[in-house]
XYZ file of C-alpha atoms in Angstrom:
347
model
C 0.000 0.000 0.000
C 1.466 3.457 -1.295
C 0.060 7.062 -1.163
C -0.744 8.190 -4.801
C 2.178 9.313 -6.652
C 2.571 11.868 -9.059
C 1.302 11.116 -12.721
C 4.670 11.069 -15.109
C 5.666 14.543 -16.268
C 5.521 14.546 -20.277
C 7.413 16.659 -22.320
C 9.717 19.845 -20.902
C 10.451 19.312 -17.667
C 10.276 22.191 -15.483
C 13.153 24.066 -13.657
C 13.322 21.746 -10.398
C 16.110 22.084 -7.910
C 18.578 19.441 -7.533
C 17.433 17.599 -3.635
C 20.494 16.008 -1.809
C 19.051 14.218 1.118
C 21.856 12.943 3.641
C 21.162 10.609 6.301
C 24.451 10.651 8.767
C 22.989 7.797 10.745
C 22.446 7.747 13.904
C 23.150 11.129 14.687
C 21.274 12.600 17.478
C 20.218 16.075 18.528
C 22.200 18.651 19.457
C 20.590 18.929 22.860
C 20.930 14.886 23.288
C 24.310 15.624 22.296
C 25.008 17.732 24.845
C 22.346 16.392 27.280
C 24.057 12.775 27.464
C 27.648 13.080 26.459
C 28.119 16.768 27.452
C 29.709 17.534 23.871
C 28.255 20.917 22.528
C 27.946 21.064 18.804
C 26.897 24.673 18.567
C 30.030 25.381 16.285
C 28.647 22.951 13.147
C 24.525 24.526 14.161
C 26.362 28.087 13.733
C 27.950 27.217 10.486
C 24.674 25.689 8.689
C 22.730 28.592 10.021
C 25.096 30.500 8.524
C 24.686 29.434 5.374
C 20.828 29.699 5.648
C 20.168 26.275 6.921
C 17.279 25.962 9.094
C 18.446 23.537 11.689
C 15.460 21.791 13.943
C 16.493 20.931 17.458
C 13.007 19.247 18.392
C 13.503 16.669 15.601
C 12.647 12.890 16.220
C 12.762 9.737 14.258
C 9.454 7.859 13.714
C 11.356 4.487 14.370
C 14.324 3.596 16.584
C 16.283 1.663 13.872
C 17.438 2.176 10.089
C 14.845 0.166 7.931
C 11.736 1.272 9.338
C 13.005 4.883 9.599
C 13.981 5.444 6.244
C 10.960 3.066 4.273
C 9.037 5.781 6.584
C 10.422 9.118 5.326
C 10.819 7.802 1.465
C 7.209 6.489 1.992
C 5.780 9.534 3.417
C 3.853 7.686 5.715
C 3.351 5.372 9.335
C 4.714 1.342 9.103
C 1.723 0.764 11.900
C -0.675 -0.806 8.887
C 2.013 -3.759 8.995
C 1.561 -4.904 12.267
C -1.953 -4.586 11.993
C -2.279 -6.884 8.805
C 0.053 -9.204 10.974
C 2.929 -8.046 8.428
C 5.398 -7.030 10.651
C 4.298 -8.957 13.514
C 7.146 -11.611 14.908
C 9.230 -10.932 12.068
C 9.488 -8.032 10.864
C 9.529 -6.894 7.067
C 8.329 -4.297 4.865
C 6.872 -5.603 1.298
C 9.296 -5.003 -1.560
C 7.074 -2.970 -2.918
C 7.606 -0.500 -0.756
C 11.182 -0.341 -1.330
C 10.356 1.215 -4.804
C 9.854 4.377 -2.412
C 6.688 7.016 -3.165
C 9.639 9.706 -2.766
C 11.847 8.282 -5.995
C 8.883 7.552 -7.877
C 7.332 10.987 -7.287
C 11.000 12.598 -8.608
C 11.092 10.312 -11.445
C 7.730 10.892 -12.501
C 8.602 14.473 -12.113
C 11.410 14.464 -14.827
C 14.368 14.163 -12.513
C 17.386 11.581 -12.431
C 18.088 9.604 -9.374
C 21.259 8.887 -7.754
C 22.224 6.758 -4.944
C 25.560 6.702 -2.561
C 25.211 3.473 -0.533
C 21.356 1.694 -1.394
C 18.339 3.202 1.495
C 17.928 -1.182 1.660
C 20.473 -3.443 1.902
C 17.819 -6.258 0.268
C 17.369 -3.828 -2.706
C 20.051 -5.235 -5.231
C 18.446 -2.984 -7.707
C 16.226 -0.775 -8.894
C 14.341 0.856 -11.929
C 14.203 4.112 -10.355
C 18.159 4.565 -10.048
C 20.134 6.378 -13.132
C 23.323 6.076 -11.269
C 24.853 4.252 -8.557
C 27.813 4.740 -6.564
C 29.537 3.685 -3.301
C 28.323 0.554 -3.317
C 29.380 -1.514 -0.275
C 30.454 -5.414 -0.624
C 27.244 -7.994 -0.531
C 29.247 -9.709 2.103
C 30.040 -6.673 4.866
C 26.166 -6.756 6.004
C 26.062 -10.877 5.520
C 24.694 -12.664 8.821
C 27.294 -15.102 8.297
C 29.870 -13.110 8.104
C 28.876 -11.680 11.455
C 28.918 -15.137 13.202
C 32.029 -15.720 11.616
C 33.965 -12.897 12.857
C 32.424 -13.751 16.010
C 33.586 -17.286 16.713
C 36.141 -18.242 14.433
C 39.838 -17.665 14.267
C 40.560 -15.464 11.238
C 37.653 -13.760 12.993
C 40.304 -10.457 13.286
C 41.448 -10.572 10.000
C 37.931 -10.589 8.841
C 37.097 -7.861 11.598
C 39.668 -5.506 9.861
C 38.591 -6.241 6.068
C 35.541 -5.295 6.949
C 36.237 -2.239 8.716
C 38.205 -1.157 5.663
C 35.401 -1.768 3.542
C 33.100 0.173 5.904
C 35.883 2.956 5.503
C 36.044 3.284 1.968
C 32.206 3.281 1.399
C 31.698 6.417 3.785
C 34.845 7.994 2.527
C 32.958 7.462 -0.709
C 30.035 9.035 -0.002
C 31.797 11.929 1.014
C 33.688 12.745 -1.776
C 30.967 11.997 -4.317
C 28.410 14.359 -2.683
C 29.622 17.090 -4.218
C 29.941 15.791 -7.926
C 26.985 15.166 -8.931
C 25.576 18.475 -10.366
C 27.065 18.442 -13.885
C 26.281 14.447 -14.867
C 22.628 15.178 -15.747
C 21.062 18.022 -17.920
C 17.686 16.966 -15.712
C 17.759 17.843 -12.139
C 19.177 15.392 -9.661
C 17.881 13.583 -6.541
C 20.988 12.111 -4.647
C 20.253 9.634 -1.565
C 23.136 9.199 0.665
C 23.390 7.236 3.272
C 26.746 7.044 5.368
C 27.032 5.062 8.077
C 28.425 7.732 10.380
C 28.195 8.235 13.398
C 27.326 4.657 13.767
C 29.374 2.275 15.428
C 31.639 1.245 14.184
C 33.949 4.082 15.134
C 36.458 4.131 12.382
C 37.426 7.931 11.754
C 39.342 10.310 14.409
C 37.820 13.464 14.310
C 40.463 14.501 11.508
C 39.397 11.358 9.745
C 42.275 9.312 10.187
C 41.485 6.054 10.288
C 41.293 4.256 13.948
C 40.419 0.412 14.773
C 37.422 -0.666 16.645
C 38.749 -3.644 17.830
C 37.437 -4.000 21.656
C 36.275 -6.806 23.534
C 32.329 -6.034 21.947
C 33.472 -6.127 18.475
C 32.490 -3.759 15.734
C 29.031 -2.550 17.546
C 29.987 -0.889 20.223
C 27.388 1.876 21.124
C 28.665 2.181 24.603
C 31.997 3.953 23.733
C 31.552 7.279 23.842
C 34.427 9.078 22.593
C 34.441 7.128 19.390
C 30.594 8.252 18.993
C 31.828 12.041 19.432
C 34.623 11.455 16.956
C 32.634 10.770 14.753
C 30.135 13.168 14.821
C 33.586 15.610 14.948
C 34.579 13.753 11.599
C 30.790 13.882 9.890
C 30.658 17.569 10.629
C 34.187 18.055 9.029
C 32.997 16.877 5.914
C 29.707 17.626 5.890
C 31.148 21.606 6.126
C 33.052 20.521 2.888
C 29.933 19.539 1.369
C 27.919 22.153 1.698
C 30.607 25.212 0.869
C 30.831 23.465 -2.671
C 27.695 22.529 -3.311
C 26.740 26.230 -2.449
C 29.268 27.530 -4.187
C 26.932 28.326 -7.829
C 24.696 31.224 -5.860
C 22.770 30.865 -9.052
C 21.385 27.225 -9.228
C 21.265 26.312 -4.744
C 20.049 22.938 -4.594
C 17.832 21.880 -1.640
C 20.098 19.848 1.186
C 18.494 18.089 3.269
C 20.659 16.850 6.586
C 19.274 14.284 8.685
C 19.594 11.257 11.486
C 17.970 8.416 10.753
C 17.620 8.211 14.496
C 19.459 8.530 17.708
C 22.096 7.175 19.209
C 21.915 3.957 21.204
C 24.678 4.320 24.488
C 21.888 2.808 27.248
C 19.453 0.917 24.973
C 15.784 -0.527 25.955
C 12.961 1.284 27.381
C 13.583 0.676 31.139
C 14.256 4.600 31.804
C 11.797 5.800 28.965
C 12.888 9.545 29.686
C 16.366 8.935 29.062
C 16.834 6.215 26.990
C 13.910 6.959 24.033
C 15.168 10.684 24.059
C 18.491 8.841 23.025
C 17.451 6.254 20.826
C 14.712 8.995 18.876
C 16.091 12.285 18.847
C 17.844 13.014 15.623
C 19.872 15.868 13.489
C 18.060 17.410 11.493
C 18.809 20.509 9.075
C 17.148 21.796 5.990
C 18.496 24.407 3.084
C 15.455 25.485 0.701
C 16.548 28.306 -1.199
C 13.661 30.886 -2.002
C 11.035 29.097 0.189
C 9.804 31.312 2.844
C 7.534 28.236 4.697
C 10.477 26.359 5.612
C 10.566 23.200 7.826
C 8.491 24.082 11.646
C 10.076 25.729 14.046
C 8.532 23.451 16.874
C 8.075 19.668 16.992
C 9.265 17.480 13.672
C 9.341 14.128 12.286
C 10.751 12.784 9.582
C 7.388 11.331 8.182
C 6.942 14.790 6.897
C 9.753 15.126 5.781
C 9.164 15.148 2.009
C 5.689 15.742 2.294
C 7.049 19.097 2.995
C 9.736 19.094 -0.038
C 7.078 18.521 -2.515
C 4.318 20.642 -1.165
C 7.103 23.698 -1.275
C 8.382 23.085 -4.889
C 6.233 21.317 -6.559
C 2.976 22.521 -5.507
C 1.237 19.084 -3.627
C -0.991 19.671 -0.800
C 0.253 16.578 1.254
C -1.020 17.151 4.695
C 1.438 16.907 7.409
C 0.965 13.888 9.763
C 0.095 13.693 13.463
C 3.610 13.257 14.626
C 4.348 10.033 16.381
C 7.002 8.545 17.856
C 7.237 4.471 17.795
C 9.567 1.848 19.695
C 8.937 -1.620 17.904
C 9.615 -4.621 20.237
C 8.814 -8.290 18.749
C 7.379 -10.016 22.129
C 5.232 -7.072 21.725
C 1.635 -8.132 20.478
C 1.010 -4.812 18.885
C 4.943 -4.895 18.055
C 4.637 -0.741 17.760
C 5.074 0.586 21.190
C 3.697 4.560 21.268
C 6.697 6.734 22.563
C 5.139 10.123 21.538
C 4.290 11.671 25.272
C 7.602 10.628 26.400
C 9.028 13.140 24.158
C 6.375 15.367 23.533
C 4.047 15.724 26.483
C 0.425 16.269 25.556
């Protein structure tokens, strides 16, 4: 089940603006930032506001993990209807179909080419919608087996260390290919990128050097700190690269969107629901939309909105916005979506 998309654009396409969307994941909030692991990031806030980015510090995520997040945003809409048609329940997927996102389908139907650093779904080897694809990370470095491998047996290191080089070069990728894009297409551009920073593993020093993350709990290891605010050291570094050059033509400002695909995970679970969701959900999130005066809200914001928002603004939709809602999903859960919203945003 999709929202209706927009009927294909025929003949000359209009004068779009290229749309960047970059998901740093796991990147929380400011405040959270500062909040939980005392580390104030006013200096990178300063510099996007700066440069005219609206930056919203009472952002959330819908969902507390990567695949429901982003299938929410690209699909402009809740994942609930999955547990309720015993989808999700136990087990829980999202229908291919919905991997051919309402977002790409909407910019390909409006005339624009699509280009992807690092796929929004691991599962999707392909897809119709993509005119370009770059970054793209080994089959094997997200591979179960691979996991158990470096887990229990003895080249388990060896394996540990390929695969934090891969995990290396594909953000490293990401980074430098942001910012060439514009000239490949005469048709305006939508780039997804999706870079696995500040995630665990910590790879990067702040100058981006590259570090191990060899400890005793292996490459996820949410509960080391200073490698979390490395990295979000590191992802500002370059995201400050990124947007002075792809700002740089005053005359053709493409609309950036900056965002978390949720929070940061240092005391998991939902035993201390005032502490730990504001973790796990509060997210980044900044927003550049040259010659829009409604911009993004100044008060509470989810990313379920997020390009309902985009499209209403330049391309003249009147999406409503949802009822933002805030979700935990637990499996022994017989509704599996546990409502988080008043946690976060008392009533």
């Amino acid at each position: 089940t999709t929202i209706e998309t927009f009927p294909p654009r025929q003949g000359e396409i209009k004068n779009y603006p290229d749309i960047y969307y970059i998901i740093l994941d796991a990147y929380t909030s400011s405040s959270s930032l500062k909040k939980f692991l005392n580390y104030d990031n006013q200096e990178f806030v300063s510099y996007l506001t700066n440069k005219g980015f609206k930056v919203n510090h009472n952002s959330y995520s819908n969902y507390p993990n990567s695949l429901p997040s982003i299938a929410s945003t690209l699909n402009m809409r809740y994942l609930n209807f999955l547990a309720e048609e015993k989808v999700g329940y136990g087990e829980f997927r999202i229908p291919e179909k919905m991997y051919e996102n309402t977002v790409m389908q909407n910019f390909k139907s409006a005339g624009y080419k699509i280009i992807i650093l690092h796929k929004p779904f691991a599962t999707l080897t392909s897809s119709p919608l993509f005119d370009l694809e770059l970054c793209k990370r080994n089959k094997y470095i997200d591979s179960q087996l691979l996991s158990m491998t470096i887990r229990t047996s003895v080249l388990g290191f060896s394996l540990e260390k390929w695969q934090e080089h891969e995990m290396r070069e594909t953000a490293l990728c990401n980074f430098s290919e942001l910012p060439k894009q514009q000239q490949k297409f005469d048709e305006p551009i939508f780039v997804f990128s999706h870079i696995l920073i500040p995630h665990p593993p910590y790879l990067f020093s702040p100058e981006g050097k590259p570090v191990s993350s060899a400890r005793p709990q292996g490459l996820e290891d949410w509960d080391y700190k200073e490698g979390y605010i490395n990295s979000v050291k590191f992802a500002n570094k370059k995201i400050t690269q990124i947007v002075d050059e792809l700002l740089a033509d005053t005359e053709n400002s493409p609309v950036i969107i900056i965002q978390g695909d949720h929070g940061f995970g240092i005391e998991q679970g939902i035993s201390n629901p005032n502490d730990n969701i504001e973790q796990q959900m509060s997210i980044f999130s900044a927003h550049y939309l040259p010659e829009i005066e409604e911009n993004f809200p100044d008060d509470i914001f989810t990313s379920v909105n997020t390009f309902r928002i985009i499209f209403n603004s330049y391309f003249d939709t009147d999406y409503d916005l949802l009822e933002n809602k805030i979700y935990f999903t637990d499996d022994n859960d017989p509704d599996f979506f546990i409502d988080v919203t008043d946690v976060l945003i008392p009533p």
